[in-house]
PDB file of C-alpha atoms in Angstrom:
ATOM      1  CA  MET A  29     210.756 -70.929 -50.610  1.00  0.00           C
ATOM      2  CA  GLY A  30     206.813 -71.758 -49.854  1.00  0.00           C
ATOM      3  CA  LEU A  31     205.398 -70.962 -46.327  1.00  0.00           C
ATOM      4  CA  ALA A  32     205.004 -74.679 -45.877  1.00  0.00           C
ATOM      5  CA  GLU A  33     208.913 -75.146 -46.582  1.00  0.00           C
ATOM      6  CA  VAL A  34     209.895 -72.408 -44.437  1.00  0.00           C
ATOM      7  CA  GLU A  35     207.322 -73.893 -41.387  1.00  0.00           C
ATOM      8  CA  ALA A  36     209.189 -76.805 -41.844  1.00  0.00           C
ATOM      9  CA  MET A  37     212.902 -75.686 -41.699  1.00  0.00           C
ATOM     10  CA  ALA A  38     211.529 -73.544 -38.232  1.00  0.00           C
ATOM     11  CA  ARG A  39     209.843 -76.461 -36.860  1.00  0.00           C
ATOM     12  CA  ALA A  40     213.212 -78.464 -37.375  1.00  0.00           C
ATOM     13  CA  ALA A  41     215.248 -75.979 -36.127  1.00  0.00           C
ATOM     14  CA  HIS A  42     213.718 -75.459 -33.034  1.00  0.00           C
ATOM     15  CA  ALA A  43     213.078 -79.339 -32.533  1.00  0.00           C
ATOM     16  CA  GLY A  44     213.205 -80.300 -28.821  1.00  0.00           C
ATOM     17  CA  GLN A  45     213.246 -76.698 -27.963  1.00  0.00           C
ATOM     18  CA  THR A  46     210.647 -75.650 -25.212  1.00  0.00           C
ATOM     19  CA  ASP A  47     209.460 -72.361 -23.851  1.00  0.00           C
ATOM     20  CA  LYS A  48     209.634 -71.005 -20.464  1.00  0.00           C
ATOM     21  CA  ALA A  49     206.577 -73.125 -19.315  1.00  0.00           C
ATOM     22  CA  GLY A  50     208.010 -76.711 -21.047  1.00  0.00           C
ATOM     23  CA  ARG A  51     205.460 -76.600 -23.821  1.00  0.00           C
ATOM     24  CA  PRO A  52     207.145 -77.147 -27.364  1.00  0.00           C
ATOM     25  CA  TYR A  53     208.496 -74.085 -28.873  1.00  0.00           C
ATOM     26  CA  SER A  54     206.789 -74.551 -32.269  1.00  0.00           C
ATOM     27  CA  GLU A  55     203.396 -73.660 -30.802  1.00  0.00           C
ATOM     28  CA  HIS A  56     204.943 -70.329 -30.077  1.00  0.00           C
ATOM     29  CA  LEU A  57     206.042 -69.774 -33.861  1.00  0.00           C
ATOM     30  CA  ARG A  58     202.797 -71.299 -35.041  1.00  0.00           C
ATOM     31  CA  ALA A  59     200.764 -68.653 -33.189  1.00  0.00           C
ATOM     32  CA  VAL A  60     203.236 -65.718 -34.164  1.00  0.00           C
ATOM     33  CA  ALA A  61     202.659 -66.392 -37.487  1.00  0.00           C
ATOM     34  CA  GLU A  62     198.983 -66.811 -37.002  1.00  0.00           C
ATOM     35  CA  GLY A  63     198.964 -63.502 -35.608  1.00  0.00           C
ATOM     36  CA  VAL A  64     200.830 -61.936 -38.227  1.00  0.00           C
ATOM     37  CA  ARG A  65     198.110 -63.232 -40.542  1.00  0.00           C
ATOM     38  CA  ALA A  66     195.608 -62.326 -38.730  1.00  0.00           C
ATOM     39  CA  ARG A  67     196.943 -58.460 -38.442  1.00  0.00           C
ATOM     40  CA  GLY A  68     197.129 -58.685 -42.451  1.00  0.00           C
ATOM     41  CA  GLY A  69     200.886 -59.793 -43.076  1.00  0.00           C
ATOM     42  CA  GLY A  70     201.741 -61.277 -46.428  1.00  0.00           C
ATOM     43  CA  ASP A  71     203.776 -64.068 -46.986  1.00  0.00           C
ATOM     44  CA  GLU A  72     207.053 -62.697 -46.482  1.00  0.00           C
ATOM     45  CA  LEU A  73     205.809 -61.556 -42.981  1.00  0.00           C
ATOM     46  CA  ILE A  74     204.650 -64.989 -42.097  1.00  0.00           C
ATOM     47  CA  ALA A  75     207.575 -66.410 -43.299  1.00  0.00           C
ATOM     48  CA  ALA A  76     209.397 -64.139 -40.910  1.00  0.00           C
ATOM     49  CA  ALA A  77     207.280 -64.619 -38.070  1.00  0.00           C
ATOM     50  CA  TRP A  78     208.058 -68.546 -38.363  1.00  0.00           C
ATOM     51  CA  LEU A  79     211.854 -67.828 -38.298  1.00  0.00           C
ATOM     52  CA  HIS A  80     211.746 -64.860 -35.493  1.00  0.00           C
ATOM     53  CA  ASP A  81     213.494 -66.247 -33.197  1.00  0.00           C
ATOM     54  CA  ALA A  82     215.907 -68.771 -35.280  1.00  0.00           C
ATOM     55  CA  VAL A  83     218.943 -66.734 -35.555  1.00  0.00           C
ATOM     56  CA  GLU A  84     218.655 -64.852 -31.541  1.00  0.00           C
ATOM     57  CA  ASP A  85     218.250 -68.600 -30.088  1.00  0.00           C
ATOM     58  CA  GLY A  86     221.181 -69.724 -32.347  1.00  0.00           C
ATOM     59  CA  VAL A  87     219.252 -72.563 -34.515  1.00  0.00           C
ATOM     60  CA  LEU A  88     219.599 -71.122 -37.092  1.00  0.00           C
ATOM     61  CA  SER A  89     222.937 -69.110 -37.970  1.00  0.00           C
ATOM     62  CA  GLU A  90     223.142 -65.926 -39.917  1.00  0.00           C
ATOM     63  CA  GLU A  91     225.102 -67.494 -42.683  1.00  0.00           C
ATOM     64  CA  ARG A  92     222.400 -70.285 -43.182  1.00  0.00           C
ATOM     65  CA  LEU A  93     219.771 -67.166 -43.282  1.00  0.00           C
ATOM     66  CA  GLU A  94     221.911 -65.729 -45.800  1.00  0.00           C
ATOM     67  CA  THR A  95     221.892 -68.407 -48.221  1.00  0.00           C
ATOM     68  CA  ALA A  96     218.259 -69.856 -47.815  1.00  0.00           C
ATOM     69  CA  LEU A  97     216.047 -69.045 -50.544  1.00  0.00           C
ATOM     70  CA  LEU A  98     213.729 -66.679 -48.736  1.00  0.00           C
ATOM     71  CA  ASP A  99     212.783 -63.144 -49.609  1.00  0.00           C
ATOM     72  CA  GLN A 100     214.789 -60.142 -48.969  1.00  0.00           C
ATOM     73  CA  ARG A 101     211.929 -58.427 -46.758  1.00  0.00           C
ATOM     74  CA  THR A 102     211.686 -61.883 -44.942  1.00  0.00           C
ATOM     75  CA  LYS A 103     215.643 -61.961 -44.103  1.00  0.00           C
ATOM     76  CA  ASP A 104     215.996 -58.062 -43.250  1.00  0.00           C
ATOM     77  CA  VAL A 105     212.554 -58.590 -40.684  1.00  0.00           C
ATOM     78  CA  VAL A 106     214.032 -61.691 -38.917  1.00  0.00           C
ATOM     79  CA  ARG A 107     217.738 -59.598 -38.778  1.00  0.00           C
ATOM     80  CA  ALA A 108     215.513 -56.629 -37.239  1.00  0.00           C
ATOM     81  CA  VAL A 109     213.732 -58.582 -34.969  1.00  0.00           C
ATOM     82  CA  THR A 110     216.950 -60.567 -33.748  1.00  0.00           C
ATOM     83  CA  LYS A 111     218.274 -59.095 -30.438  1.00  0.00           C
ATOM     84  CA  ARG A 112     222.208 -58.622 -30.149  1.00  0.00           C
ATOM     85  CA  PRO A 113     224.043 -59.482 -27.153  1.00  0.00           C
ATOM     86  CA  GLY A 114     224.283 -56.013 -25.131  1.00  0.00           C
ATOM     87  CA  GLU A 115     221.781 -54.253 -27.236  1.00  0.00           C
ATOM     88  CA  THR A 116     219.690 -51.814 -25.056  1.00  0.00           C
ATOM     89  CA  PRO A 117     215.471 -52.457 -25.361  1.00  0.00           C
ATOM     90  CA  GLU A 118     215.687 -48.870 -27.088  1.00  0.00           C
ATOM     91  CA  ALA A 119     218.175 -49.923 -29.818  1.00  0.00           C
ATOM     92  CA  TYR A 120     216.305 -53.180 -30.498  1.00  0.00           C
ATOM     93  CA  ALA A 121     213.018 -51.236 -30.680  1.00  0.00           C
ATOM     94  CA  ARG A 122     214.873 -48.093 -33.272  1.00  0.00           C
ATOM     95  CA  ARG A 123     215.861 -51.199 -35.414  1.00  0.00           C
ATOM     96  CA  ILE A 124     212.509 -52.746 -35.359  1.00  0.00           C
ATOM     97  CA  LEU A 125     210.475 -49.458 -36.143  1.00  0.00           C
ATOM     98  CA  ALA A 126     213.458 -48.468 -39.014  1.00  0.00           C
ATOM     99  CA  THR A 127     212.896 -51.937 -40.614  1.00  0.00           C
ATOM    100  CA  PRO A 128     209.324 -52.212 -42.895  1.00  0.00           C
ATOM    101  CA  GLY A 129     207.220 -55.177 -41.549  1.00  0.00           C
ATOM    102  CA  ALA A 130     209.116 -55.797 -38.417  1.00  0.00           C
ATOM    103  CA  ARG A 131     207.063 -54.309 -36.161  1.00  0.00           C
ATOM    104  CA  LEU A 132     203.950 -56.487 -37.205  1.00  0.00           C
ATOM    105  CA  VAL A 133     206.465 -59.279 -36.492  1.00  0.00           C
ATOM    106  CA  LYS A 134     206.867 -57.934 -33.048  1.00  0.00           C
ATOM    107  CA  THR A 135     203.827 -57.163 -32.375  1.00  0.00           C
ATOM    108  CA  ALA A 136     202.442 -60.720 -32.729  1.00  0.00           C
ATOM    109  CA  ASP A 137     205.308 -62.180 -30.814  1.00  0.00           C
ATOM    110  CA  LEU A 138     204.487 -59.688 -28.272  1.00  0.00           C
ATOM    111  CA  ALA A 139     200.821 -60.494 -27.989  1.00  0.00           C
ATOM    112  CA  HIS A 140     201.788 -64.045 -27.897  1.00  0.00           C
ATOM    113  CA  ASN A 141     204.424 -63.877 -25.104  1.00  0.00           C
ATOM    114  CA  ALA A 142     201.999 -61.565 -23.129  1.00  0.00           C
ATOM    115  CA  ASP A 143     199.027 -63.734 -23.487  1.00  0.00           C
ATOM    116  CA  PRO A 144     197.972 -64.048 -19.753  1.00  0.00           C
ATOM    117  CA  ALA A 145     196.786 -67.491 -20.394  1.00  0.00           C
ATOM    118  CA  ARG A 146     200.535 -68.367 -21.256  1.00  0.00           C
ATOM    119  CA  LEU A 147     202.050 -66.395 -18.804  1.00  0.00           C
ATOM    120  CA  ALA A 148     199.838 -67.880 -15.810  1.00  0.00           C
ATOM    121  CA  ARG A 149     201.926 -71.347 -16.337  1.00  0.00           C
ATOM    122  CA  LEU A 150     204.592 -69.350 -14.787  1.00  0.00           C
ATOM    123  CA  ASP A 151     206.060 -68.914 -11.741  1.00  0.00           C
ATOM    124  CA  GLU A 152     204.234 -65.421 -10.446  1.00  0.00           C
ATOM    125  CA  ALA A 153     207.977 -63.774 -10.124  1.00  0.00           C
ATOM    126  CA  THR A 154     209.091 -64.982 -13.582  1.00  0.00           C
ATOM    127  CA  ALA A 155     205.400 -64.007 -15.175  1.00  0.00           C
ATOM    128  CA  ARG A 156     205.922 -60.472 -13.430  1.00  0.00           C
ATOM    129  CA  ARG A 157     209.484 -59.778 -15.112  1.00  0.00           C
ATOM    130  CA  LEU A 158     208.138 -60.645 -18.495  1.00  0.00           C
ATOM    131  CA  GLU A 159     205.472 -58.729 -18.255  1.00  0.00           C
ATOM    132  CA  ARG A 160     207.147 -55.213 -17.130  1.00  0.00           C
ATOM    133  CA  LYS A 161     209.806 -56.653 -20.059  1.00  0.00           C
ATOM    134  CA  TYR A 162     206.860 -57.080 -22.801  1.00  0.00           C
ATOM    135  CA  ASP A 163     205.169 -53.433 -21.638  1.00  0.00           C
ATOM    136  CA  ALA A 164     208.313 -51.842 -21.977  1.00  0.00           C
ATOM    137  CA  MET A 165     208.998 -52.984 -25.522  1.00  0.00           C
ATOM    138  CA  ARG A 166     205.546 -52.361 -26.213  1.00  0.00           C
ATOM    139  CA  ARG A 167     205.715 -48.598 -25.148  1.00  0.00           C
ATOM    140  CA  TYR A 168     209.061 -48.712 -27.415  1.00  0.00           C
ATOM    141  CA  LEU A 169     207.233 -49.833 -30.249  1.00  0.00           C
ATOM    142  CA  GLY A 170     203.919 -47.136 -29.754  1.00  0.00           C
ATOM    143  CA  LEU A 171     201.965 -50.168 -29.398  1.00  0.00           C
ATOM    144  CA  THR A 172     198.331 -49.837 -27.320  1.00  0.00           C
ATOM    145  CA  PRO A 173     196.897 -52.544 -25.517  1.00  0.00           C
ATOM    146  CA  GLU A 174     194.756 -53.195 -28.582  1.00  0.00           C
ATOM    147  CA  ASP A 175     197.797 -54.029 -30.663  1.00  0.00           C
TER     148      ASP A 175
END
C-alpha cells in the first residue's frame, strides 16, 4: 500500500474526529507524518505516523491492521505506539524503545502534541497536565528538548 493510500485510509478512519482543541484530527496525523519525514523516516515510518493513533482510538481494528497490505515494520511500529488499557507509561516507553522506528514516530507525535501553539488553544489546566505527561514520556524515551 502506498503512502497516498495509507493517508486516505487514516483520514477515512479518523473522519469527523477532532483533537482536544476541536481541530480536525487529520491535522495532527499530517503533522506527525511530516515530522517523521523531517527527521529522516522512510515510507514505512511515515505510513506508521499516519496510522499511529488509529488502533488506540478504536477507528481501526487490530484485525484490519493485520490484514492491511502494509509493510510488517509499519504494523509493528503502529502496535508499539498503541497504548494499552492499564499500561504504565514506563512499560509503554519500553515497548517503543524495543521496536525499531517506533521512537522516531513517537518523537514526532510528542513534538506536535507539545507544540506551544497547539497547547495554547487549550484551557490552562489541561495544557499544564498534558505538558507534564509529554515531558515525562520524553524522559522515559531519553529525548532531549531538541528532539
